[in-house]
Amino acid sequence: MLGQIILWIFLLAIAFLTIFPVLIAILGSFKTNLELTTGATIFPSNWMFENYMQAWKQANFSTFTWNSLFVSISTTVGTLIVASMAAYVIDRLGFPGKKLYIAIQGGTLFVSVGAVVLRPQFELMISLNLHTSLWAVVLILISAHAYIFFILLSFMNGIPRELDEAATIDGCSLGGTYWRVILPLLRPGLAVCALFTFRAAWNEYLLPLVFTMSKPNLQTLTVGLANLKYGVAAASQTHFMMAGACLSILPILVVYIFANKSFMQMTSGSLKG
């Protein structure tokens, strides 16, 4: 009984520490800049709903939101395709250099994409004539798929090989088995990885900032939000930044709602006996 009480206290404390900053940001988005910076009250004295309209106009949200959606969706789709194919081949086939490939994938987990390798990445995109395009950001983010590869590989290990053998007997090729058998069973894992990938791409700041310096119309929402920090005469606009940040959270919530439906046992009912 005492153990359950301690567990519930711990879980409630974690939930409070997680939700409280989000709640403060939401409440702050309805305050005036003066009220927000002084921090005198938790709830706004006057609910400034126009903060959201001003944030939408000043940050050019319609354009920046589209750019963020393009980067996030393209990165998510590309990462899932590349990582799932790699996980399928590694788990199901044997070939020379297999262990070396896994070791290289694991080694890339210790490289910070966008910091240590930013310069060579930029030079590579210059050689490909993509240094002023959002496709450069998408390709770089897709290449950073190692942790998604290992997540899908663990899910792949849970799919019985008897299903592959049954598909082969029925005349399916390797690609046909991947498409018709493996991918449907891998859907829960894909949903989890899609959520992680979309969130990381949506929140990416450094790469879009670097590759869109010469083309502000290609900036993503995270970069555009930074432009809300200061207004006319370098005056602070923290209340607009709060409103913009709350608006930028909405797509992540929508993706989580849809992805959450697939969090279930992967192979439940796939085999009998």
PDB file of N, CA, C and O in Angstrom, residues 108 111-133 135-145 204-208 210-211:
ATOM      1  N   THR A 108      26.923   6.499 -35.676  1.00  0.00           N
ATOM      2  CA  THR A 108      26.351   7.794 -36.041  1.00  0.00           C
ATOM      3  C   THR A 108      25.455   8.363 -34.947  1.00  0.00           C
ATOM      4  O   THR A 108      25.144   9.553 -34.966  1.00  0.00           O
ATOM      5  N   VAL A 111      27.137  11.237 -33.206  1.00  0.00           N
ATOM      6  CA  VAL A 111      27.475  12.436 -33.976  1.00  0.00           C
ATOM      7  C   VAL A 111      26.281  13.374 -33.963  1.00  0.00           C
ATOM      8  O   VAL A 111      25.166  12.972 -34.305  1.00  0.00           O
ATOM      9  N   SER A 112      26.483  14.598 -33.554  1.00  0.00           N
ATOM     10  CA  SER A 112      25.410  15.579 -33.480  1.00  0.00           C
ATOM     11  C   SER A 112      25.190  16.185 -34.859  1.00  0.00           C
ATOM     12  O   SER A 112      25.989  16.991 -35.334  1.00  0.00           O
ATOM     13  N   VAL A 113      24.127  15.780 -35.514  1.00  0.00           N
ATOM     14  CA  VAL A 113      23.814  16.317 -36.834  1.00  0.00           C
ATOM     15  C   VAL A 113      23.461  17.790 -36.709  1.00  0.00           C
ATOM     16  O   VAL A 113      22.648  18.187 -35.881  1.00  0.00           O
ATOM     17  N   GLY A 114      24.050  18.622 -37.559  1.00  0.00           N
ATOM     18  CA  GLY A 114      23.767  20.048 -37.542  1.00  0.00           C
ATOM     19  C   GLY A 114      24.734  20.849 -36.700  1.00  0.00           C
ATOM     20  O   GLY A 114      24.661  22.070 -36.697  1.00  0.00           O
ATOM     21  N   ALA A 115      25.664  20.200 -35.995  1.00  0.00           N
ATOM     22  CA  ALA A 115      26.633  20.941 -35.199  1.00  0.00           C
ATOM     23  C   ALA A 115      28.052  20.583 -35.642  1.00  0.00           C
ATOM     24  O   ALA A 115      28.734  21.380 -36.284  1.00  0.00           O
ATOM     25  N   VAL A 116      28.482  19.354 -35.343  1.00  0.00           N
ATOM     26  CA  VAL A 116      29.833  18.935 -35.699  1.00  0.00           C
ATOM     27  C   VAL A 116      30.000  18.849 -37.212  1.00  0.00           C
ATOM     28  O   VAL A 116      31.043  19.224 -37.756  1.00  0.00           O
ATOM     29  N   VAL A 117      28.974  18.363 -37.906  1.00  0.00           N
ATOM     30  CA  VAL A 117      29.097  18.115 -39.345  1.00  0.00           C
ATOM     31  C   VAL A 117      28.369  19.167 -40.181  1.00  0.00           C
ATOM     32  O   VAL A 117      28.087  18.935 -41.356  1.00  0.00           O
ATOM     33  N   LEU A 118      28.068  20.319 -39.594  1.00  0.00           N
ATOM     34  CA  LEU A 118      27.300  21.323 -40.328  1.00  0.00           C
ATOM     35  C   LEU A 118      28.068  21.859 -41.535  1.00  0.00           C
ATOM     36  O   LEU A 118      27.503  21.993 -42.629  1.00  0.00           O
ATOM     37  N   ARG A 119      29.330  22.149 -41.361  1.00  0.00           N
ATOM     38  CA  ARG A 119      30.115  22.712 -42.472  1.00  0.00           C
ATOM     39  C   ARG A 119      30.237  21.745 -43.644  1.00  0.00           C
ATOM     40  O   ARG A 119      29.952  22.123 -44.789  1.00  0.00           O
ATOM     41  N   PRO A 120      30.676  20.488 -43.414  1.00  0.00           N
ATOM     42  CA  PRO A 120      30.739  19.562 -44.564  1.00  0.00           C
ATOM     43  C   PRO A 120      29.373  19.307 -45.198  1.00  0.00           C
ATOM     44  O   PRO A 120      29.280  19.107 -46.413  1.00  0.00           O
ATOM     45  N   GLN A 121      28.316  19.319 -44.406  1.00  0.00           N
ATOM     46  CA  GLN A 121      26.981  19.167 -44.970  1.00  0.00           C
ATOM     47  C   GLN A 121      26.640  20.340 -45.885  1.00  0.00           C
ATOM     48  O   GLN A 121      26.091  20.144 -46.975  1.00  0.00           O
ATOM     49  N   PHE A 122      26.981  21.536 -45.446  1.00  0.00           N
ATOM     50  CA  PHE A 122      26.689  22.716 -46.255  1.00  0.00           C
ATOM     51  C   PHE A 122      27.495  22.687 -47.550  1.00  0.00           C
ATOM     52  O   PHE A 122      26.976  23.007 -48.631  1.00  0.00           O
ATOM     53  N   GLU A 123      28.754  22.291 -47.465  1.00  0.00           N
ATOM     54  CA  GLU A 123      29.589  22.210 -48.667  1.00  0.00           C
ATOM     55  C   GLU A 123      29.078  21.135 -49.614  1.00  0.00           C
ATOM     56  O   GLU A 123      29.125  21.301 -50.846  1.00  0.00           O
ATOM     57  N   LEU A 124      28.586  20.032 -49.059  1.00  0.00           N
ATOM     58  CA  LEU A 124      28.015  18.978 -49.894  1.00  0.00           C
ATOM     59  C   LEU A 124      26.780  19.484 -50.630  1.00  0.00           C
ATOM     60  O   LEU A 124      26.606  19.220 -51.834  1.00  0.00           O
ATOM     61  N   MET A 125      25.925  20.219 -49.942  1.00  0.00           N
ATOM     62  CA  MET A 125      24.719  20.739 -50.578  1.00  0.00           C
ATOM     63  C   MET A 125      25.034  21.824 -51.605  1.00  0.00           C
ATOM     64  O   MET A 125      24.306  21.972 -52.584  1.00  0.00           O
ATOM     65  N   ILE A 126      26.133  22.534 -51.416  1.00  0.00           N
ATOM     66  CA  ILE A 126      26.566  23.492 -52.437  1.00  0.00           C
ATOM     67  C   ILE A 126      26.950  22.762 -53.716  1.00  0.00           C
ATOM     68  O   ILE A 126      26.593  23.171 -54.825  1.00  0.00           O
ATOM     69  N   SER A 127      27.668  21.650 -53.555  1.00  0.00           N
ATOM     70  CA  SER A 127      28.059  20.868 -54.734  1.00  0.00           C
ATOM     71  C   SER A 127      26.855  20.267 -55.439  1.00  0.00           C
ATOM     72  O   SER A 127      26.888  20.032 -56.655  1.00  0.00           O
ATOM     73  N   LEU A 128      25.771  20.018 -54.699  1.00  0.00           N
ATOM     74  CA  LEU A 128      24.541  19.486 -55.289  1.00  0.00           C
ATOM     75  C   LEU A 128      23.586  20.597 -55.717  1.00  0.00           C
ATOM     76  O   LEU A 128      22.482  20.305 -56.205  1.00  0.00           O
ATOM     77  N   ASN A 129      23.992  21.863 -55.492  1.00  0.00           N
ATOM     78  CA  ASN A 129      23.177  23.035 -55.836  1.00  0.00           C
ATOM     79  C   ASN A 129      21.842  23.024 -55.084  1.00  0.00           C
ATOM     80  O   ASN A 129      20.809  23.422 -55.625  1.00  0.00           O
ATOM     81  N   LEU A 130      21.883  22.581 -53.824  1.00  0.00           N
ATOM     82  CA  LEU A 130      20.684  22.542 -52.994  1.00  0.00           C
ATOM     83  C   LEU A 130      20.821  23.407 -51.742  1.00  0.00           C
ATOM     84  O   LEU A 130      19.982  23.324 -50.855  1.00  0.00           O
ATOM     85  N   HIS A 131      21.869  24.224 -51.697  1.00  0.00           N
ATOM     86  CA  HIS A 131      22.158  24.962 -50.463  1.00  0.00           C
ATOM     87  C   HIS A 131      21.163  26.078 -50.186  1.00  0.00           C
ATOM     88  O   HIS A 131      21.173  26.646 -49.093  1.00  0.00           O
ATOM     89  N   THR A 132      20.324  26.418 -51.147  1.00  0.00           N
ATOM     90  CA  THR A 132      19.286  27.428 -50.911  1.00  0.00           C
ATOM     91  C   THR A 132      17.893  26.816 -51.038  1.00  0.00           C
ATOM     92  O   THR A 132      16.936  27.515 -51.369  1.00  0.00           O
ATOM     93  N   SER A 133      17.796  25.534 -50.760  1.00  0.00           N
ATOM     94  CA  SER A 133      16.522  24.829 -50.898  1.00  0.00           C
ATOM     95  C   SER A 133      16.219  24.061 -49.617  1.00  0.00           C
ATOM     96  O   SER A 133      17.127  23.631 -48.889  1.00  0.00           O
ATOM     97  N   TRP A 135      15.037  21.204 -49.628  1.00  0.00           N
ATOM     98  CA  TRP A 135      15.385  19.802 -49.861  1.00  0.00           C
ATOM     99  C   TRP A 135      16.706  19.439 -49.196  1.00  0.00           C
ATOM    100  O   TRP A 135      16.926  18.283 -48.822  1.00  0.00           O
ATOM    101  N   ALA A 136      17.603  20.412 -49.055  1.00  0.00           N
ATOM    102  CA  ALA A 136      18.857  20.159 -48.353  1.00  0.00           C
ATOM    103  C   ALA A 136      18.583  19.773 -46.906  1.00  0.00           C
ATOM    104  O   ALA A 136      19.171  18.820 -46.377  1.00  0.00           O
ATOM    105  N   VAL A 137      17.672  20.492 -46.258  1.00  0.00           N
ATOM    106  CA  VAL A 137      17.308  20.186 -44.872  1.00  0.00           C
ATOM    107  C   VAL A 137      16.667  18.802 -44.791  1.00  0.00           C
ATOM    108  O   VAL A 137      16.986  18.004 -43.896  1.00  0.00           O
ATOM    109  N   VAL A 138      15.785  18.491 -45.743  1.00  0.00           N
ATOM    110  CA  VAL A 138      15.099  17.195 -45.740  1.00  0.00           C
ATOM    111  C   VAL A 138      16.094  16.052 -45.892  1.00  0.00           C
ATOM    112  O   VAL A 138      16.046  15.067 -45.139  1.00  0.00           O
ATOM    113  N   LEU A 139      17.005  16.166 -46.850  1.00  0.00           N
ATOM    114  CA  LEU A 139      17.971  15.090 -47.095  1.00  0.00           C
ATOM    115  C   LEU A 139      18.891  14.875 -45.898  1.00  0.00           C
ATOM    116  O   LEU A 139      19.204  13.734 -45.530  1.00  0.00           O
ATOM    117  N   ILE A 140      19.323  15.963 -45.276  1.00  0.00           N
ATOM    118  CA  ILE A 140      20.203  15.834 -44.108  1.00  0.00           C
ATOM    119  C   ILE A 140      19.462  15.181 -42.944  1.00  0.00           C
ATOM    120  O   ILE A 140      20.008  14.308 -42.249  1.00  0.00           O
ATOM    121  N   LEU A 141      18.216  15.588 -42.724  1.00  0.00           N
ATOM    122  CA  LEU A 141      17.443  15.000 -41.625  1.00  0.00           C
ATOM    123  C   LEU A 141      17.127  13.533 -41.889  1.00  0.00           C
ATOM    124  O   LEU A 141      17.108  12.717 -40.958  1.00  0.00           O
ATOM    125  N   ILE A 142      16.875  13.174 -43.142  1.00  0.00           N
ATOM    126  CA  ILE A 142      16.640  11.758 -43.472  1.00  0.00           C
ATOM    127  C   ILE A 142      17.890  10.939 -43.207  1.00  0.00           C
ATOM    128  O   ILE A 142      17.814   9.796 -42.728  1.00  0.00           O
ATOM    129  N   SER A 143      19.052  11.507 -43.495  1.00  0.00           N
ATOM    130  CA  SER A 143      20.299  10.763 -43.276  1.00  0.00           C
ATOM    131  C   SER A 143      20.553  10.492 -41.802  1.00  0.00           C
ATOM    132  O   SER A 143      21.294   9.566 -41.452  1.00  0.00           O
ATOM    133  N   ALA A 144      19.931  11.272 -40.920  1.00  0.00           N
ATOM    134  CA  ALA A 144      20.107  11.071 -39.475  1.00  0.00           C
ATOM    135  C   ALA A 144      19.038  10.126 -38.949  1.00  0.00           C
ATOM    136  O   ALA A 144      18.287  10.451 -38.032  1.00  0.00           O
ATOM    137  N   HIS A 145      18.963   8.925 -39.523  1.00  0.00           N
ATOM    138  CA  HIS A 145      17.869   8.002 -39.204  1.00  0.00           C
ATOM    139  C   HIS A 145      18.316   6.819 -38.359  1.00  0.00           C
ATOM    140  O   HIS A 145      17.573   5.850 -38.228  1.00  0.00           O
ATOM    141  N   GLU A 204      13.265  21.349 -35.540  1.00  0.00           N
ATOM    142  CA  GLU A 204      14.617  21.647 -36.015  1.00  0.00           C
ATOM    143  C   GLU A 204      14.770  23.142 -36.275  1.00  0.00           C
ATOM    144  O   GLU A 204      13.928  23.771 -36.938  1.00  0.00           O
ATOM    145  N   TYR A 205      15.845  23.702 -35.768  1.00  0.00           N
ATOM    146  CA  TYR A 205      16.063  25.152 -35.904  1.00  0.00           C
ATOM    147  C   TYR A 205      17.340  25.491 -36.671  1.00  0.00           C
ATOM    148  O   TYR A 205      17.325  26.325 -37.581  1.00  0.00           O
ATOM    149  N   LEU A 206      18.442  24.838 -36.336  1.00  0.00           N
ATOM    150  CA  LEU A 206      19.736  25.249 -36.872  1.00  0.00           C
ATOM    151  C   LEU A 206      19.833  25.040 -38.386  1.00  0.00           C
ATOM    152  O   LEU A 206      20.236  25.950 -39.124  1.00  0.00           O
ATOM    153  N   LEU A 207      19.448  23.855 -38.869  1.00  0.00           N
ATOM    154  CA  LEU A 207      19.560  23.580 -40.299  1.00  0.00           C
ATOM    155  C   LEU A 207      18.687  24.500 -41.151  1.00  0.00           C
ATOM    156  O   LEU A 207      19.171  25.087 -42.127  1.00  0.00           O
ATOM    157  N   PRO A 208      17.386  24.669 -40.824  1.00  0.00           N
ATOM    158  CA  PRO A 208      16.595  25.616 -41.617  1.00  0.00           C
ATOM    159  C   PRO A 208      17.134  27.049 -41.554  1.00  0.00           C
ATOM    160  O   PRO A 208      17.047  27.781 -42.528  1.00  0.00           O
ATOM    161  N   VAL A 210      20.311  27.980 -41.303  1.00  0.00           N
ATOM    162  CA  VAL A 210      21.509  28.099 -42.137  1.00  0.00           C
ATOM    163  C   VAL A 210      21.162  28.067 -43.624  1.00  0.00           C
ATOM    164  O   VAL A 210      21.668  28.866 -44.415  1.00  0.00           O
ATOM    165  N   PHE A 211      20.272  27.154 -44.004  1.00  0.00           N
ATOM    166  CA  PHE A 211      20.001  26.955 -45.433  1.00  0.00           C
ATOM    167  C   PHE A 211      18.963  27.921 -45.999  1.00  0.00           C
ATOM    168  O   PHE A 211      18.668  27.863 -47.191  1.00  0.00           O
TER     169      PHE A 211
END
